C-alpha cells in the first residue's frame, strides 16, 4: 500500500526534526524546512533551492505542504482594508482581514495588522456576530492558521507587524493549535512577530484565561465583554451560562495578579442596552479591580444574515453618545480607544465574517474584488 504523505505545514521545529530524522536525514534540515515554509512562505519543495536535489526528491515522496487556496481578495476603496477568502482542503471556507493602521503617526503607519480565523464558523452564537449564524464546522489546524499569514504577507505592501486572533471562531476552543501557531509565528526563524504584537480575543473562557496565566503566555489578552450585567450578557452571549460574569472577572483578576499584564476589554455599545450611566459605573468599578484597557467597537450591521428576534433589536449607540461613553471612562483614568469601522463596506469589520453563501447579494457599496483562480 502506498504510504500517505505527511503534511508538514504546521509542524513545530521539534516535530520537523523528528520527521527529518525519521527519513534518515540530519537534524539541521529541519531548520531549513522551517525557515522556507514560515519565513519565506514556500509553497513547494521545488522552491527550497539550498536543499539538495536528492533530499527534495525524498521529501516529495514522503511529505506535502498543504496550502490554503485563495479564492478572492476584496479591497475596501475607502480605507484599504483587504479581506481574503480562502478555501481549505476539505472545501470549507474561511476569511482573514488585513487592516491598515487607524492612526496617522509615523510609528502607527509602519503597523500592519492581520485578523486571523481560528475555526470554521463558531459554536458560541453571540447574538451580534455574523460568524455565529454559520454554526460550527471545525477547528483550524496550526498550519491553516499560519498559512493565512503566509498568503496575506505575499499580498501586503509591507511587513505584517501585528496579529489579532479575532476573526472567525473562538480561539480558546482551539487552544492547542492556536498557541502552536503563535509559537511558530513569533519564532525569530519564522516571521518573528513578537508575542507583544499578538492579541488573542475570547468571548469569556475563564478556564483558558487562567491557563494562559499559569503558562505565562506573553500574548495580549482581549475579552469581548459587552456588558457586566449577567442576565443581559446571557441574552447577548450564551457562553455566559457556562462562565458567568463573576467567573470571568475572577479569572481576569487571577490573570492580572499573576502576569501583571492588563487585559483589553472589547465593548460594543448597543443603544439603550449596555450604554447607560449604570453601565459606566460598573465598568469603572471593574477597572479598579482589574487594571485594563478598553476598546469600544461600533456595532457593525449584520443585517445581511437576516437576523431576527432579540438579535434584530440590537442597534448601535449613536456616535456622539458612544464618544461620551468613552470620555466618561477616560475621566476615570481608563485607557480607551474608539475603533473605526475599517472594512465595514466590504463586510470585513469585526463580527461580519461569514462565508459568502450566507450573505444576501445586495451590497451597499462597490468594492474592488479580485477573483483569484
Ligand atoms: N470569539 C472571539 C473572537 C472573535 S470576535 C471573541 O469573542 O472575542 C472578535 C471581536 O469582534 C470581538 O470583540 C467581538 O465581540 C466583535 N464583534 C463581533 N460581532 C461584531 C459586530 N457585529 N460588530 C462589532 N464587533 C463585533
CSV table of C-alpha atoms and ligand atoms in Angstrom, one decimal:
chain,number,residue,atom,x,y,z
A,1,UNK,CA,0.0,0.0,0.0
A,2,UNK,CA,1.3,3.5,-0.8
A,3,UNK,CA,2.3,5.4,2.3
A,4,UNK,CA,0.3,8.6,2.9
A,5,UNK,CA,2.4,11.7,2.6
A,6,UNK,CA,2.7,13.7,5.8
A,7,UNK,CA,1.6,17.3,5.7
A,8,UNK,CA,4.4,19.3,7.2
A,9,UNK,CA,2.8,22.8,7.3
A,10,UNK,CA,2.0,23.5,10.9
A,11,UNK,CA,4.8,21.3,12.3
A,12,UNK,CA,7.0,22.9,15.0
A,13,UNK,CA,10.8,22.9,14.7
A,14,UNK,CA,10.9,19.9,17.1
A,15,UNK,CA,8.3,18.0,15.1
A,16,UNK,CA,10.2,18.8,11.9
A,17,UNK,CA,13.4,17.5,13.4
A,18,UNK,CA,11.7,14.2,14.4
A,19,UNK,CA,10.4,14.0,10.9
A,20,UNK,CA,13.6,14.5,9.0
A,21,UNK,CA,15.4,12.1,11.4
A,22,UNK,CA,12.7,9.5,10.6
A,23,UNK,CA,13.8,10.0,6.9
A,24,UNK,CA,17.4,9.3,7.9
A,25,UNK,CA,18.5,12.9,7.4
A,26,UNK,CA,20.4,15.2,9.7
A,27,UNK,CA,18.5,17.5,12.1
A,28,UNK,CA,19.7,20.8,10.6
A,29,UNK,CA,17.5,20.1,7.6
A,30,UNK,CA,14.5,20.8,9.8
A,31,UNK,CA,15.7,24.4,10.4
A,32,UNK,CA,15.9,24.8,6.6
A,33,UNK,CA,12.3,23.5,6.1
A,34,UNK,CA,11.1,25.7,9.0
A,35,UNK,CA,12.6,28.8,7.5
A,36,UNK,CA,11.4,28.0,3.9
A,37,UNK,CA,7.9,27.4,5.0
A,38,UNK,CA,7.4,30.0,7.6
A,39,UNK,CA,9.9,32.8,7.0
A,40,UNK,CA,9.9,32.7,3.2
A,41,UNK,CA,6.4,31.3,2.6
A,42,UNK,CA,7.5,28.5,0.3
A,43,UNK,CA,4.5,26.5,-1.1
A,44,UNK,CA,6.6,23.7,-2.6
A,45,UNK,CA,9.8,21.8,-2.1
A,46,UNK,CA,11.0,23.0,-5.5
A,47,UNK,CA,11.5,26.5,-4.2
A,48,UNK,CA,13.8,25.3,-1.4
A,49,UNK,CA,16.9,25.8,-3.5
A,50,UNK,CA,19.5,25.3,-0.8
A,51,UNK,CA,18.3,21.8,0.0
A,52,UNK,CA,20.0,19.1,-2.1
A,53,UNK,CA,18.1,17.7,-5.1
A,54,UNK,CA,18.3,14.2,-3.6
A,55,UNK,CA,16.7,15.2,-0.4
A,56,UNK,CA,14.0,17.2,-2.2
A,57,UNK,CA,13.1,14.0,-4.1
A,58,UNK,CA,12.8,12.2,-0.7
A,59,UNK,CA,10.6,14.9,0.6
A,60,UNK,CA,8.4,14.9,-2.5
A,61,UNK,CA,7.8,11.2,-1.8
A,62,UNK,CA,7.1,11.3,1.9
A,63,UNK,CA,5.7,14.8,2.6
A,64,UNK,CA,3.5,17.5,1.3
A,65,UNK,CA,3.0,21.2,2.2
A,66,UNK,CA,-0.8,21.8,2.4
A,67,UNK,CA,-1.8,25.3,1.4
A,68,UNK,CA,-5.0,27.4,1.6
A,69,UNK,CA,-6.5,28.2,-1.7
A,70,UNK,CA,-7.0,32.0,-2.1
A,71,UNK,CA,-10.4,32.3,-3.7
A,72,UNK,CA,-11.0,36.0,-3.5
A,73,UNK,CA,-9.4,39.2,-2.3
A,74,UNK,CA,-11.6,42.2,-1.7
A,75,UNK,CA,-10.1,45.6,-1.1
A,76,UNK,CA,-12.1,48.4,0.5
A,77,UNK,CA,-12.0,51.5,-1.7
A,78,UNK,CA,-12.5,53.7,1.4
A,79,UNK,CA,-9.8,52.5,3.8
A,80,UNK,CA,-7.7,49.8,2.0
A,81,UNK,CA,-8.9,47.0,4.3
A,82,UNK,CA,-8.3,43.8,2.5
A,83,UNK,CA,-10.4,40.7,3.0
A,84,UNK,CA,-9.2,37.3,1.9
A,85,UNK,CA,-11.5,34.4,1.3
A,86,UNK,CA,-9.7,31.0,1.5
A,87,UNK,CA,-10.8,27.5,0.6
A,88,UNK,CA,-9.5,24.8,2.9
A,89,UNK,CA,-8.5,21.3,1.6
A,90,UNK,CA,-11.9,19.9,2.5
A,91,UNK,CA,-13.6,22.8,0.6
A,92,UNK,CA,-14.7,24.7,3.7
A,93,UNK,CA,-14.2,28.5,3.6
A,94,UNK,CA,-12.6,31.0,6.0
A,95,UNK,CA,-11.8,34.7,5.9
A,96,UNK,CA,-8.9,36.8,7.1
A,97,UNK,CA,-8.6,40.6,7.1
A,98,UNK,CA,-5.6,42.8,6.6
A,99,UNK,CA,-6.2,46.1,8.5
A,100,UNK,CA,-4.2,49.2,7.8
A,101,UNK,CA,-3.4,51.5,10.8
A,102,UNK,CA,-6.1,53.8,12.0
A,103,UNK,CA,-3.8,56.5,13.4
A,104,UNK,CA,-1.5,58.6,11.4
A,105,UNK,CA,1.7,58.8,13.5
A,106,UNK,CA,4.8,57.5,11.7
A,107,UNK,CA,5.0,54.6,14.2
A,108,UNK,CA,1.4,53.7,13.5
A,109,UNK,CA,1.9,53.9,9.8
A,110,UNK,CA,4.5,51.2,9.9
A,111,UNK,CA,2.0,48.9,11.5
A,112,UNK,CA,0.0,46.3,9.5
A,113,UNK,CA,-2.4,44.0,11.3
A,114,UNK,CA,-3.8,40.7,10.2
A,115,UNK,CA,-7.0,39.4,11.7
A,116,UNK,CA,-7.0,35.6,11.7
A,117,UNK,CA,-9.6,33.0,11.9
A,118,UNK,CA,-9.2,30.0,14.3
A,119,UNK,CA,-12.3,28.0,13.5
A,120,UNK,CA,-14.6,27.4,10.5
A,121,UNK,CA,-17.8,29.1,11.9
A,122,UNK,CA,-18.2,29.3,15.6
A,123,UNK,CA,-20.3,27.4,18.2
A,124,UNK,CA,-20.9,30.4,20.5
A,125,UNK,CA,-23.9,32.0,18.9
A,126,UNK,CA,-23.3,35.6,20.1
A,127,UNK,CA,-26.3,37.4,19.0
A,128,UNK,CA,-24.5,40.3,17.4
A,129,UNK,CA,-22.0,38.3,15.4
A,130,UNK,CA,-22.4,37.1,11.8
A,131,UNK,CA,-20.0,34.2,12.2
A,132,UNK,CA,-22.3,32.7,14.8
A,133,UNK,CA,-25.1,32.3,12.3
A,134,UNK,CA,-23.0,29.8,10.3
A,135,UNK,CA,-22.8,27.4,13.2
A,136,UNK,CA,-19.6,25.5,13.9
A,137,UNK,CA,-17.9,23.3,11.3
A,138,UNK,CA,-14.5,22.5,12.7
A,139,UNK,CA,-11.3,23.8,14.3
A,140,UNK,CA,-8.4,25.0,12.1
A,141,UNK,CA,-5.0,23.4,12.4
A,142,UNK,CA,-2.0,25.4,13.3
A,143,UNK,CA,-0.9,25.0,9.7
A,144,UNK,CA,-4.1,26.6,8.4
A,145,UNK,CA,-3.8,29.4,10.9
A,146,UNK,CA,-0.2,30.1,9.8
A,147,UNK,CA,-0.9,29.9,6.1
A,148,UNK,CA,-3.4,32.8,6.4
A,149,UNK,CA,-0.4,34.9,7.4
A,150,UNK,CA,1.8,33.5,4.6
A,151,UNK,CA,-0.8,34.3,1.9
A,152,UNK,CA,-1.6,37.8,3.3
A,153,UNK,CA,2.1,38.7,3.6
A,154,UNK,CA,2.5,37.9,-0.1
A,155,UNK,CA,-0.2,40.3,-1.0
A,156,UNK,CA,0.8,43.0,1.5
A,157,UNK,CA,2.8,46.0,0.5
A,158,UNK,CA,4.9,45.9,3.7
A,159,UNK,CA,5.7,43.6,6.6
A,160,UNK,CA,2.8,42.3,8.7
A,161,UNK,CA,3.7,43.5,12.2
A,162,UNK,CA,0.7,42.5,14.3
A,163,UNK,CA,-1.7,39.6,14.5
A,164,UNK,CA,-5.1,39.6,16.1
A,165,UNK,CA,-6.9,36.3,16.7
A,166,UNK,CA,-10.2,37.9,16.3
A,167,UNK,CA,-11.6,36.5,13.0
A,168,UNK,CA,-14.0,33.6,12.7
A,169,UNK,CA,-14.2,31.3,15.7
A,170,UNK,CA,-13.3,31.2,19.4
A,171,UNK,CA,-9.6,30.8,19.9
A,172,UNK,CA,-9.9,29.3,23.3
A,173,UNK,CA,-11.9,26.4,21.9
A,174,UNK,CA,-8.9,25.6,19.7
A,175,UNK,CA,-6.3,26.4,22.4
A,176,UNK,CA,-3.6,23.9,21.4
A,177,UNK,CA,-3.5,24.7,17.7
A,178,UNK,CA,-3.8,28.5,18.3
A,179,UNK,CA,-0.9,28.6,20.7
A,180,UNK,CA,1.2,26.3,18.5
A,181,UNK,CA,0.6,28.8,15.6
A,182,UNK,CA,1.5,31.7,17.9
A,183,UNK,CA,4.8,30.0,18.9
A,184,UNK,CA,5.7,29.3,15.3
A,185,UNK,CA,4.8,32.8,14.0
A,186,UNK,CA,6.7,34.5,16.8
A,187,UNK,CA,9.8,32.5,16.3
A,188,UNK,CA,12.7,34.6,15.1
A,189,UNK,CA,13.5,32.0,12.4
A,190,UNK,CA,9.9,32.4,11.2
A,191,UNK,CA,8.0,35.7,10.7
A,192,UNK,CA,9.3,36.9,14.0
A,193,UNK,CA,6.0,38.6,15.0
A,194,UNK,CA,6.7,39.0,18.8
A,195,UNK,CA,4.1,37.9,21.3
A,196,UNK,CA,3.7,41.6,22.3
A,197,UNK,CA,2.3,42.2,18.9
A,198,UNK,CA,-0.2,39.3,19.0
A,199,UNK,CA,-3.6,39.5,20.6
A,200,UNK,CA,-5.9,36.7,21.4
A,201,UNK,CA,-9.5,37.5,21.9
A,202,UNK,CA,-12.0,35.4,23.8
A,203,UNK,CA,-15.8,35.6,24.4
A,204,UNK,CA,-15.0,34.6,28.0
A,205,UNK,CA,-13.4,31.2,28.6
A,206,UNK,CA,-12.4,31.8,32.2
A,207,UNK,CA,-10.6,28.4,32.4
A,208,UNK,CA,-8.4,29.2,29.5
A,209,UNK,CA,-7.6,32.7,30.8
A,210,UNK,CA,-6.3,31.0,34.0
A,211,UNK,CA,-4.4,28.6,31.8
A,212,UNK,CA,-2.7,31.4,29.9
A,213,UNK,CA,-1.7,33.0,33.2
A,214,UNK,CA,-0.3,29.7,34.6
A,215,UNK,CA,1.6,29.1,31.4
A,216,UNK,CA,2.9,32.7,31.5
A,217,UNK,CA,1.8,33.3,27.9
A,218,UNK,CA,3.0,36.6,26.7
A,219,UNK,CA,0.4,37.4,24.1
A,220,UNK,CA,-2.0,40.2,24.7
A,221,UNK,CA,-5.4,39.1,26.1
A,222,UNK,CA,-8.6,40.6,24.9
A,223,UNK,CA,-12.1,39.8,26.2
A,224,UNK,CA,-15.3,40.5,24.4
A,225,UNK,CA,-17.1,41.8,27.4
A,226,UNK,CA,-20.0,43.9,26.1
A,227,UNK,CA,-21.9,44.1,29.5
A,228,UNK,CA,-21.3,43.4,33.1
A,229,UNK,CA,-24.9,42.5,33.7
A,230,UNK,CA,-25.0,38.8,34.0
A,231,UNK,CA,-28.6,38.5,32.8
A,232,UNK,CA,-28.1,40.7,29.8
A,233,UNK,CA,-24.8,39.1,28.9
A,234,UNK,CA,-26.5,35.7,28.9
A,235,UNK,CA,-29.0,37.0,26.4
A,236,UNK,CA,-26.3,38.5,24.3
A,237,UNK,CA,-23.6,35.8,24.7
A,238,UNK,CA,-24.9,32.3,25.7
A,239,UNK,CA,-21.4,31.4,26.8
A,240,UNK,CA,-22.3,33.4,30.0
A,241,UNK,CA,-24.3,30.3,31.1
A,242,UNK,CA,-21.1,28.4,31.3
A,243,UNK,CA,-18.9,31.1,32.7
A,244,UNK,CA,-20.8,33.9,34.5
A,245,UNK,CA,-19.6,37.5,34.6
A,246,UNK,CA,-18.3,36.8,38.1
A,247,UNK,CA,-16.4,33.7,36.9
A,248,UNK,CA,-14.9,35.8,34.2
A,249,UNK,CA,-13.9,38.7,36.4
A,250,UNK,CA,-12.4,36.3,39.0
A,251,UNK,CA,-10.3,34.6,36.3
A,252,UNK,CA,-9.2,38.0,35.0
A,253,UNK,CA,-8.2,39.1,38.4
A,254,UNK,CA,-6.2,35.9,38.8
A,255,UNK,CA,-4.6,36.6,35.3
A,256,UNK,CA,-3.7,40.2,36.2
A,257,UNK,CA,-2.2,39.3,39.7
A,258,UNK,CA,-0.1,36.5,38.2
A,259,UNK,CA,1.1,38.2,35.0
A,260,UNK,CA,0.8,41.9,35.7
A,261,UNK,CA,-0.5,42.3,32.2
A,262,UNK,CA,-3.5,44.4,31.6
A,263,UNK,CA,-6.3,42.7,29.6
A,264,UNK,CA,-8.2,44.7,27.0
A,265,UNK,CA,-12.0,44.7,27.2
A,266,UNK,CA,-13.9,45.0,23.9
A,267,UNK,CA,-17.2,46.7,24.3
A,268,UNK,CA,-19.9,47.2,21.6
A,269,UNK,CA,-22.3,49.9,22.9
A,270,UNK,CA,-25.9,48.9,21.9
A,271,UNK,CA,-28.4,51.7,22.0
A,272,UNK,CA,-30.2,51.6,25.4
A,273,UNK,CA,-29.0,48.1,26.2
A,274,UNK,CA,-25.5,48.5,27.7
A,275,UNK,CA,-24.6,52.2,27.3
A,276,UNK,CA,-26.2,53.8,30.4
A,277,UNK,CA,-24.8,55.6,33.4
A,278,UNK,CA,-25.1,52.3,35.4
A,279,UNK,CA,-23.0,50.5,32.8
A,280,UNK,CA,-20.3,53.1,33.1
A,281,UNK,CA,-20.4,52.9,36.9
A,282,UNK,CA,-20.0,49.1,36.8
A,283,UNK,CA,-17.1,49.4,34.3
A,284,UNK,CA,-15.3,51.9,36.4
A,285,UNK,CA,-15.7,49.6,39.4
A,286,UNK,CA,-14.2,46.8,37.4
A,287,UNK,CA,-11.3,48.8,36.3
A,288,UNK,CA,-10.4,49.5,39.9
A,289,UNK,CA,-10.2,45.8,40.5
A,290,UNK,CA,-8.5,44.9,37.2
A,291,UNK,CA,-6.3,47.5,35.5
A,292,UNK,CA,-7.3,47.3,31.9
A,293,UNK,CA,-7.6,48.9,28.5
A,294,UNK,CA,-10.9,49.3,26.7
A,295,UNK,CA,-11.6,49.1,23.0
A,296,UNK,CA,-15.0,50.5,22.1
A,297,UNK,CA,-16.2,48.9,18.9
A,298,UNK,CA,-19.1,50.4,16.9
A,299,UNK,CA,-21.7,47.8,16.2
A,300,UNK,CA,-21.4,46.7,12.6
A,301,UNK,CA,-24.5,45.7,10.9
A,302,UNK,CA,-25.1,42.0,10.4
A,303,UNK,CA,-28.4,42.6,8.6
A,304,UNK,CA,-27.1,40.5,5.7
A,305,UNK,CA,-27.6,37.4,7.9
A,306,UNK,CA,-31.3,38.1,8.2
A,307,UNK,CA,-31.1,38.5,12.0
A,308,UNK,CA,-34.4,38.1,13.8
A,309,UNK,CA,-35.7,38.0,17.4
A,310,UNK,CA,-33.5,39.5,20.1
A,311,UNK,CA,-30.6,40.0,17.6
A,312,UNK,CA,-32.8,42.2,15.4
A,313,UNK,CA,-33.5,44.6,18.4
A,314,UNK,CA,-29.8,45.4,18.8
A,315,UNK,CA,-29.0,48.9,17.4
A,316,UNK,CA,-25.7,50.8,17.6
A,317,UNK,CA,-25.4,53.6,20.1
A,318,UNK,CA,-25.2,56.8,18.1
A,319,UNK,CA,-21.6,58.1,17.6
A,320,UNK,CA,-22.0,61.2,19.9
A,321,UNK,CA,-23.2,59.1,22.8
A,322,UNK,CA,-20.5,56.4,22.1
A,323,UNK,CA,-17.9,59.1,22.4
A,324,UNK,CA,-19.5,60.4,25.6
A,325,UNK,CA,-19.4,56.8,27.0
A,326,UNK,CA,-15.7,56.6,26.1
A,327,UNK,CA,-15.0,60.0,27.6
A,328,UNK,CA,-16.7,59.1,30.9
A,329,UNK,CA,-14.3,56.1,31.2
A,330,UNK,CA,-11.3,58.2,30.3
A,331,UNK,CA,-12.2,60.6,33.1
A,332,UNK,CA,-11.7,57.7,35.5
A,333,UNK,CA,-8.2,57.2,34.0
A,334,UNK,CA,-9.1,54.2,31.9
A,335,UNK,CA,-7.2,53.9,28.6
A,336,UNK,CA,-10.0,53.9,25.9
A,337,UNK,CA,-9.8,53.5,22.2
A,338,UNK,CA,-12.8,54.0,20.0
A,339,UNK,CA,-12.4,51.8,17.0
A,340,UNK,CA,-13.2,53.0,13.5
A,341,UNK,CA,-15.2,50.7,11.3
A,342,UNK,CA,-12.5,49.8,8.9
A,343,UNK,CA,-13.6,47.3,6.3
A,344,UNK,CA,-17.3,47.7,7.0
A,345,UNK,CA,-18.0,48.4,3.3
A,346,UNK,CA,-16.7,45.0,2.4
A,347,UNK,CA,-18.2,43.2,5.3
A,348,UNK,CA,-14.8,42.7,6.8
A,349,UNK,CA,-15.3,44.6,10.0
A,350,UNK,CA,-15.4,42.8,13.4
A,351,UNK,CA,-18.2,40.3,13.6
A,352,UNK,CA,-19.0,40.5,9.9
A,353,UNK,CA,-17.1,37.4,8.8
A,354,UNK,CA,-19.3,34.7,7.5
A,355,UNK,CA,-18.8,32.8,4.3
A,356,UNK,CA,-20.4,34.0,1.2
A,357,UNK,CA,-23.4,31.9,0.8
A,358,UNK,CA,-24.9,33.2,4.0
A,359,UNK,CA,-24.9,36.7,2.7
A,360,UNK,CA,-27.5,38.5,0.5
A,361,UNK,CA,-26.3,39.6,-2.8
A,362,UNK,CA,-27.2,43.2,-2.2
A,363,UNK,CA,-24.0,45.1,-1.2
A,364,UNK,CA,-24.2,48.7,-0.1
A,365,UNK,CA,-21.1,49.9,-1.9
A,366,UNK,CA,-19.0,48.7,-4.7
A,367,UNK,CA,-15.7,47.0,-3.8
A,368,UNK,CA,-12.6,46.2,-5.7
A,369,UNK,CA,-12.8,42.4,-5.9
A,370,UNK,CA,-10.1,40.3,-7.5
A,371,UNK,CA,-11.0,36.7,-8.0
A,372,UNK,CA,-8.0,34.5,-7.8
A,373,UNK,CA,-8.3,31.3,-9.8
B,1,LIG,N1,-14.6,34.6,19.6
B,1,LIG,C1,-13.6,35.7,19.9
B,1,LIG,C2,-13.0,36.3,18.7
B,1,LIG,C3,-13.9,36.6,17.5
B,1,LIG,S1,-14.9,38.1,17.7
B,1,LIG,C4,-14.2,36.7,20.8
B,1,LIG,O1,-15.4,36.6,21.1
B,1,LIG,O2,-13.5,37.6,21.2
B,1,LIG,C5,-13.8,39.4,17.5
B,1,LIG,C6,-14.4,40.7,18.0
B,1,LIG,O3,-15.4,41.2,17.2
B,1,LIG,C7,-15.0,40.6,19.4
B,1,LIG,O4,-14.7,41.6,20.3
B,1,LIG,C8,-16.5,40.6,19.1
B,1,LIG,O5,-17.2,41.0,20.2
B,1,LIG,C9,-16.5,41.6,18.0
B,1,LIG,N2,-17.7,41.6,17.2
B,1,LIG,C10,-18.5,40.5,16.9
B,1,LIG,N3,-19.6,40.9,16.1
B,1,LIG,C11,-19.5,42.2,16.0
B,1,LIG,C12,-20.3,43.2,15.3
B,1,LIG,N4,-21.4,42.8,14.6
B,1,LIG,N5,-19.9,44.5,15.4
B,1,LIG,C13,-18.8,44.8,16.0
B,1,LIG,N6,-18.0,44.0,16.6
B,1,LIG,C14,-18.3,42.7,16.6
